[in-house]
Short mmCIF file of C-alpha atoms in Angstrom, two decimals:
data_model
loop_
_atom_site.label_atom_id
_atom_site.label_comp_id
_atom_site.label_asym_id
_atom_site.label_seq_id
_atom_site.Cartn_x
_atom_site.Cartn_y
_atom_site.Cartn_z
CA MET A 1390 73.88 100.30 184.82
CA SER A 1391 71.48 101.29 182.05
CA THR A 1392 70.70 98.78 179.30
CA ARG A 1393 72.44 100.82 176.66
CA SER A 1394 75.72 101.16 178.54
CA SER A 1395 75.73 97.47 179.44
CA PHE A 1396 75.20 96.69 175.75
CA ARG A 1397 78.23 98.82 174.91
CA ALA A 1398 80.30 97.24 177.65
CA GLY A 1399 79.33 93.84 176.26
CA LEU A 1400 80.41 94.86 172.75
CA PHE A 1401 83.75 96.00 174.08
CA ASP A 1402 84.35 92.88 176.19
CA GLY A 1403 83.38 90.65 173.28
CA ALA A 1404 85.82 92.42 170.96
CA LYS A 1405 88.55 92.05 173.57
CA ALA A 1406 87.83 88.34 173.97
CA THR A 1407 87.93 87.69 170.24
CA ALA A 1408 91.12 89.69 169.50
CA PRO A 1409 93.56 86.76 170.06
CA LEU A 1410 91.64 84.71 167.47
CA LEU A 1411 91.80 87.31 164.69
CA PRO A 1412 95.18 86.25 163.19
CA ALA A 1413 93.81 82.74 162.67
CA ALA A 1414 90.65 84.18 161.08
CA ALA A 1415 92.81 86.30 158.78
CA SER A 1416 94.86 83.34 157.60
CA ILE A 1417 91.82 81.18 156.87
CA GLY A 1418 90.13 84.07 155.04
CA LEU A 1419 93.24 84.58 152.91
CA VAL A 1420 93.38 80.89 152.05
CA THR A 1421 89.68 80.78 151.16
CA GLY A 1422 90.10 83.80 148.86
CA VAL A 1423 93.02 82.16 147.06
CA ALA A 1424 90.98 78.95 146.77
CA ALA A 1425 88.00 80.81 145.28
CA THR A 1426 90.12 82.29 142.47
CA ALA A 1427 91.91 78.97 141.93
CA VAL A 1428 88.55 77.32 141.28
CA GLY A 1429 87.78 80.05 138.78
CA LEU A 1430 85.01 81.94 140.58
CA PRO A 1431 84.59 85.52 139.32
CA PRO A 1432 85.28 88.05 142.15
CA GLY A 1433 81.61 89.14 142.40
CA GLN A 1434 80.35 85.61 142.94
CA ALA A 1435 83.26 84.82 145.26
CA VAL A 1436 82.52 87.79 147.54
CA SER A 1437 78.77 87.08 147.52
CA MET A 1438 79.51 83.51 148.50
CA SER A 1439 81.79 84.59 151.32
CA VAL A 1440 79.16 86.97 152.71
CA ALA A 1441 76.19 84.64 152.17
CA PHE A 1442 77.83 81.53 153.68
CA TYR A 1443 79.98 83.27 156.32
CA SER A 1444 81.68 79.96 157.06
CA PRO A 1445 85.11 79.10 155.63
CA ILE A 1446 84.48 75.39 155.94
CA VAL A 1447 81.13 75.46 154.13
CA MET A 1448 82.68 77.65 151.47
CA LEU A 1449 85.72 75.39 150.99
CA THR A 1450 83.34 72.44 150.68
CA ALA A 1451 81.44 74.20 147.90
CA LEU A 1452 84.71 75.18 146.18
CA ASN A 1453 86.08 71.64 146.38
CA LEU A 1454 82.92 70.19 144.88
CA LEU A 1455 82.82 72.83 142.13
CA GLN A 1456 86.46 72.14 141.32
CA SER A 1457 85.85 68.42 140.97
CA GLY A 1458 82.96 69.15 138.61
CA ALA A 1459 80.15 67.88 140.86
CA PRO A 1460 76.57 68.61 139.70
CA PRO A 1461 75.12 71.78 141.32
CA ALA A 1462 72.63 69.78 143.43
CA VAL A 1463 75.52 67.80 144.92
CA VAL A 1464 77.41 71.02 145.68
CA VAL A 1465 74.37 72.33 147.60
CA LEU A 1466 73.81 69.05 149.44
CA GLY A 1467 77.46 68.56 150.41
CA SER A 1468 77.80 72.15 151.65
CA LEU A 1469 74.66 71.92 153.77
CA LEU A 1470 75.75 68.58 155.26
CA VAL A 1471 78.93 70.27 156.47
CA GLY A 1472 76.79 73.16 157.76
CA ALA A 1473 74.54 70.77 159.70
CA ARG A 1474 76.64 71.25 162.81
CA PHE A 1475 75.36 74.83 162.98
CA ALA A 1476 72.05 73.34 164.11
CA MET A 1477 73.84 71.83 167.11
CA LEU A 1478 75.49 75.15 168.01
CA SER A 1479 72.11 76.83 167.55
CA LEU A 1480 70.40 74.48 169.98
CA SER A 1481 73.19 74.64 172.50
CA ILE A 1482 73.29 78.45 172.69
CA SER A 1483 69.50 78.97 172.42
CA PRO A 1484 68.75 78.96 176.19
CA TYR A 1485 71.01 81.98 176.68
CA LEU A 1486 69.37 83.99 173.93
CA GLU A 1487 65.69 83.18 174.49
CA ARG A 1488 64.81 86.56 176.04
CA LEU A 1489 65.95 88.46 172.96
CA SER A 1490 63.50 89.70 170.33
CA THR A 1491 62.98 87.79 167.10
CA GLY A 1492 64.82 90.51 165.20
CA TRP A 1493 67.90 90.15 167.37
CA ARG A 1494 67.81 86.37 167.10
CA TRP A 1495 67.82 86.62 163.29
CA VAL A 1496 70.76 89.00 163.36
CA LEU A 1497 72.75 86.86 165.80
CA ALA A 1498 71.92 83.68 163.86
CA TYR A 1499 73.70 85.03 160.79
CA PHE A 1500 76.91 85.49 162.81
CA LEU A 1501 76.84 82.06 164.48
CA LEU A 1502 80.28 80.49 164.11
CA THR A 1503 82.21 78.19 166.44
CA PRO A 1504 84.52 80.88 167.96
CA THR A 1505 81.61 83.22 168.72
CA TYR A 1506 79.64 80.30 170.15
CA VAL A 1507 82.48 79.14 172.41
CA LEU A 1508 83.44 82.61 173.69
CA SER A 1509 79.82 83.66 174.30
CA VAL A 1510 78.69 80.55 176.18
CA GLU A 1511 81.85 80.70 178.32
CA ARG A 1512 81.09 84.32 179.16
CA TYR A 1513 77.34 83.80 179.82
CA GLU A 1514 78.27 81.04 182.27
CA SER A 1515 81.01 82.94 184.13
CA ARG A 1516 79.26 86.36 184.15
CA PRO A 1517 75.49 85.92 183.67
CA GLU A 1518 74.88 89.68 183.96
CA THR A 1519 76.71 90.27 180.64
CA SER A 1520 74.64 91.83 177.87
CA ARG A 1521 73.87 88.74 175.76
CA HIS A 1522 73.55 90.39 172.35
CA GLY A 1523 76.24 92.96 173.15
CA PHE A 1524 78.94 90.42 173.94
CA TYR A 1525 77.90 88.12 171.10
CA LEU A 1526 78.06 90.92 168.51
CA GLY A 1527 81.32 92.15 170.05
CA THR A 1528 82.95 88.80 169.28
CA ALA A 1529 81.24 88.44 165.89
CA ILE A 1530 81.83 91.79 164.16
CA PRO A 1531 85.65 91.90 164.35
CA GLY A 1532 85.72 88.28 163.22
CA TRP A 1533 83.42 89.02 160.28
CA VAL A 1534 85.39 92.08 159.17
CA THR A 1535 88.74 90.26 159.48
CA LEU A 1536 87.49 87.25 157.55
CA GLN A 1537 85.97 89.27 154.69
CA ALA A 1538 88.92 91.68 154.42
CA SER A 1539 91.49 88.88 154.33
CA PHE A 1540 89.26 87.07 151.82
CA LEU A 1541 89.55 90.10 149.51
CA PHE A 1542 93.34 90.02 149.88
CA GLY A 1543 93.25 86.33 149.02
CA ILE A 1544 91.29 87.05 145.83
CA GLY A 1545 93.79 89.76 144.89
CA PHE A 1546 96.71 87.47 145.54
CA GLY A 1547 95.13 84.51 143.75
CA THR A 1548 94.36 86.47 140.59
CA SER A 1549 97.88 87.92 140.40
CA VAL A 1550 99.62 84.55 140.47
CA PRO A 1551 100.33 82.74 137.17
CA SER A 1552 98.53 79.43 136.63
CA ARG A 1553 101.73 77.37 136.49
CA TRP A 1554 101.93 77.84 140.27
CA GLN A 1555 99.05 75.29 140.49
CA LEU A 1556 97.23 77.26 143.19
CA GLY A 1557 94.19 74.98 142.75
CA PHE A 1558 95.94 72.58 145.07
CA VAL A 1559 95.38 75.08 147.90
CA VAL A 1560 91.72 74.02 147.87
CA GLN A 1561 92.61 70.46 148.83
CA LEU A 1562 95.38 71.44 151.26
CA ALA A 1563 93.06 73.77 153.19
CA PHE A 1564 90.55 70.95 153.35
CA ILE A 1565 93.18 68.55 154.69
CA ALA A 1566 94.11 71.06 157.40
CA LEU A 1567 90.47 71.49 158.46
CA LEU A 1568 89.84 67.74 158.36
CA MET A 1569 92.81 67.05 160.66
CA ARG A 1570 91.55 69.73 163.07
CA PHE A 1571 88.18 68.04 163.31
CA LEU A 1572 89.66 64.62 164.13
CA SER A 1573 89.46 64.29 167.89
CA ASP A 1574 89.46 60.52 168.53
CA ARG A 1575 89.76 57.11 166.93
CA ALA A 1576 86.09 56.96 165.96
CA ASP A 1577 86.47 60.23 164.00
CA ALA A 1578 89.56 58.88 162.26
CA VAL A 1579 87.76 55.66 161.27
CA ALA A 1580 84.75 57.67 160.04
CA ALA A 1581 87.02 59.85 157.89
CA LEU A 1582 89.09 56.98 156.49
CA THR A 1583 86.03 54.87 155.67
CA ALA A 1584 84.24 57.77 154.00
CA GLY A 1585 87.36 58.65 151.99
CA VAL A 1586 88.01 55.12 150.72
CA LEU A 1587 84.33 54.55 149.90
CA ALA A 1588 84.23 57.86 148.02
CA VAL A 1589 87.16 56.80 145.82
CA LEU A 1590 85.58 53.40 145.12
CA ALA A 1591 82.17 54.96 144.39
CA ALA A 1592 83.59 57.88 142.41
CA ASN A 1593 81.70 57.03 139.22
CA PHE A 1594 78.31 56.40 140.81
CA PRO A 1595 75.79 58.74 139.19
CA LEU A 1596 74.76 62.16 140.54
CA GLY A 1597 76.48 62.27 143.87
CA THR A 1598 75.11 58.96 145.13
CA GLY A 1599 78.74 57.92 145.61
CA LEU A 1600 79.21 60.84 147.98
CA LEU A 1601 76.09 59.87 149.96
CA VAL A 1602 77.19 56.22 150.17
CA ALA A 1603 80.62 57.34 151.39
CA ILE A 1604 79.24 59.73 154.02
CA THR A 1605 76.70 57.22 155.33
CA GLY A 1606 79.36 54.51 155.47
CA GLY A 1607 81.79 56.81 157.27
CA VAL A 1608 79.25 57.86 159.89
CA ALA A 1609 78.20 54.22 160.45
CA ALA A 1610 81.83 53.11 160.80
CA GLY A 1611 82.55 55.87 163.33
CA GLU A 1612 79.51 54.92 165.39
CA TRP A 1613 80.48 51.23 165.20
CA VAL A 1614 83.99 51.93 166.55
CA ARG A 1615 82.60 54.10 169.34
CA ARG A 1616 80.27 51.29 170.42
CA LEU A 1617 83.12 48.75 170.35
CA GLU A 1618 85.16 51.04 172.59
CA VAL A 1619 82.32 51.64 175.05
CA THR A 1620 81.56 47.95 175.60
CA MET B 151 87.03 75.25 136.56
CA ALA B 152 83.77 76.44 138.05
CA GLY B 153 83.31 79.06 135.38
CA GLU B 154 83.10 76.33 132.78
CA ALA B 155 81.26 73.65 134.75
CA VAL B 156 78.52 75.87 136.20
CA ASP B 157 77.04 78.74 134.26
CA GLY B 158 76.43 82.15 135.82
CA GLY B 159 72.73 81.88 136.64
CA LEU B 160 73.14 78.42 138.12
CA LEU B 161 76.06 79.63 140.23
CA TRP B 162 73.94 82.48 141.65
CA THR B 163 71.14 80.01 142.46
CA LEU B 164 73.65 77.77 144.18
CA ILE B 165 75.01 80.67 146.26
CA ALA B 166 71.47 81.70 147.26
CA LEU B 167 70.44 78.15 148.21
CA VAL B 168 73.50 77.35 150.33
CA GLY B 169 73.41 80.83 151.88
CA ALA B 170 69.75 80.47 152.84
CA GLY B 171 70.34 76.90 154.01
CA THR B 172 73.25 77.74 156.33
CA PHE B 173 71.27 80.66 157.73
CA ALA B 174 68.26 78.39 158.37
CA LEU B 175 70.49 75.85 160.13
CA ARG B 176 71.94 78.58 162.36
CA LEU B 177 68.55 80.08 163.13
CA SER B 178 66.80 76.71 163.58
CA PHE B 179 66.79 76.27 167.33
CA LEU B 180 67.11 79.95 168.21
CA GLN B 181 63.67 80.27 166.65
CA LEU B 182 62.19 76.88 167.58
CA ARG B 183 63.21 77.21 171.21
CA GLY B 184 60.87 75.24 173.42
CA LEU B 185 59.91 72.70 170.78
CA VAL B 186 62.99 70.62 171.53
CA ASP B 187 64.85 70.74 174.82
CA GLU B 188 67.83 68.67 173.94
CA PHE B 189 69.25 67.20 170.82
CA PRO B 190 68.10 63.59 170.38
CA PRO B 191 71.16 61.57 171.53
CA ALA B 192 70.49 59.09 168.71
CA LEU B 193 71.17 61.93 166.25
CA GLU B 194 73.85 63.79 168.14
CA ARG B 195 76.66 61.26 167.83
CA PRO B 196 76.18 60.45 164.14
CA LEU B 197 76.07 64.22 163.54
CA SER B 198 79.45 64.57 165.23
CA TYR B 199 81.01 62.31 162.55
CA LEU B 200 79.31 64.16 159.73
CA PRO B 201 81.93 66.91 159.13
CA VAL B 202 84.91 64.55 159.01
CA ALA B 203 83.02 62.06 156.82
CA VAL B 204 81.96 64.76 154.34
CA LEU B 205 85.41 66.39 154.20
CA ALA B 206 87.14 63.05 153.65
CA ALA B 207 84.56 61.91 151.09
CA ILE B 208 85.29 65.04 149.08
CA VAL B 209 89.05 65.30 149.40
CA PHE B 210 90.01 61.63 148.86
CA PRO B 211 88.57 61.36 145.32
CA ALA B 212 90.12 64.73 144.42
CA LEU B 213 93.52 63.24 145.25
CA PHE B 214 93.18 59.61 144.19
CA THR B 215 90.78 59.70 141.27
CA LEU B 216 91.60 60.47 137.68
CA ASP B 217 88.90 61.16 135.11
CA GLY B 218 86.15 59.95 137.40
CA THR B 219 87.63 56.46 137.76
CA PRO B 220 89.58 55.14 140.74
CA GLY B 221 93.18 55.58 139.72
CA GLY B 222 95.22 55.21 142.87
CA VAL B 223 98.10 56.72 140.97
CA ILE B 224 100.95 57.77 143.22
CA ASN B 225 101.68 61.15 141.78
CA VAL B 226 103.27 64.33 143.01
CA ARG B 227 100.03 65.62 144.52
CA VAL B 228 99.40 62.48 146.56
CA PHE B 229 102.95 62.72 147.90
CA ALA B 230 102.57 66.44 148.74
CA ALA B 231 99.15 65.81 150.32
CA SER B 232 100.54 62.99 152.49
CA LEU B 233 103.20 65.30 153.90
CA ALA B 234 100.52 67.96 154.38
CA VAL B 235 98.47 65.48 156.44
CA VAL B 236 101.44 64.96 158.76
CA VAL B 237 102.04 68.70 159.10
CA ALA B 238 98.32 69.39 159.70
CA TRP B 239 98.22 66.66 162.32
CA ARG B 240 101.33 67.89 164.20
CA THR B 241 100.79 71.66 163.94
CA ARG B 242 97.00 72.07 163.51
CA SER B 243 97.92 75.11 161.43
CA VAL B 244 96.20 75.84 158.13
CA VAL B 245 99.02 78.11 156.98
CA ALA B 246 101.82 75.64 157.81
CA THR B 247 99.90 72.88 156.01
CA ILE B 248 99.54 74.95 152.87
CA VAL B 249 103.11 76.25 152.90
CA VAL B 250 104.54 72.73 153.20
CA GLY B 251 102.06 71.21 150.70
CA MET B 252 102.66 73.86 148.04
CA GLY B 253 106.42 73.84 148.73
CA VAL B 254 106.60 70.10 148.13
CA LEU B 255 104.40 70.37 145.02
CA TRP B 256 106.57 73.12 143.51
CA THR B 257 109.86 71.41 144.37
CA ALA B 258 108.70 68.07 142.97
CA THR B 259 107.29 69.68 139.82
CA PHE B 260 110.58 71.54 139.36
CA LEU B 261 112.68 68.38 139.83
CA PHE B 262 110.58 65.81 138.00
CA GLY B 263 108.02 67.77 136.01
#
């Protein structure tokens, strides 16, 4: 098989693999769009944010912090802390992509999200002959288009709803849903609870130091519980 | 509202910084391949708690804090959020969580507001 046709086959297989996940992507995109208008972002900034971040969870973090009136530096810091797990995905998938050119690696890096990561690694392991960039892009492009299109619908919906509907609450509810998804064991739950309680207690610490105290405390508590369970 | 708290130019700077930052995090090891073979285990586990700690540290004060001081007021939103936690935990569905949370908020506002 020539390189070009295996690239195309990879694209096609990737798209097929990602199809079952598209409804979920559409719903999260819709919710993020509603959240962006609820926080009061103008459509231009909202769309730029959605394209630049390409991560609903990083975006919802930024929106939450903006809504609670956090200083801009804290918004940037909090969003990047949530995005830190991308570095882990990046490291974990890097062996499979090392033969690709720098240009391709930059393109693929932009599209790195958990579903694309999971589907691609699974495929590279089960069928090593798969076109690496073909399959990866095949999973990523439909996901990107679905997310951005549903985001636009969310903006349209959010702006057409009167303010007495209190849509701002969607920002927190979406966050709660994502938080519960991330909780996988007791250590996670302790980390979350500790961070949450500390954040409330430290709410009037200056310039986001309360947030840092809460996050550090939560991570330490999670690690402490894990060690107790191991020994 | 963001439009009031952060002015236009600052908002664009913020979008550019977080956008560039998330891209750099994604590209990091694709580009630095060979420098590090595996994630330092001492960092890996604390990093795994990071998302839940950050999310909780942001959402708790939004629910339980009034005017920047710990309030702990049991209001309609706290009640709606508590039910949303249960729904999110049982269903793992973002849509179901939001439908139930907003439904409770609207019903309670209608009845008591």
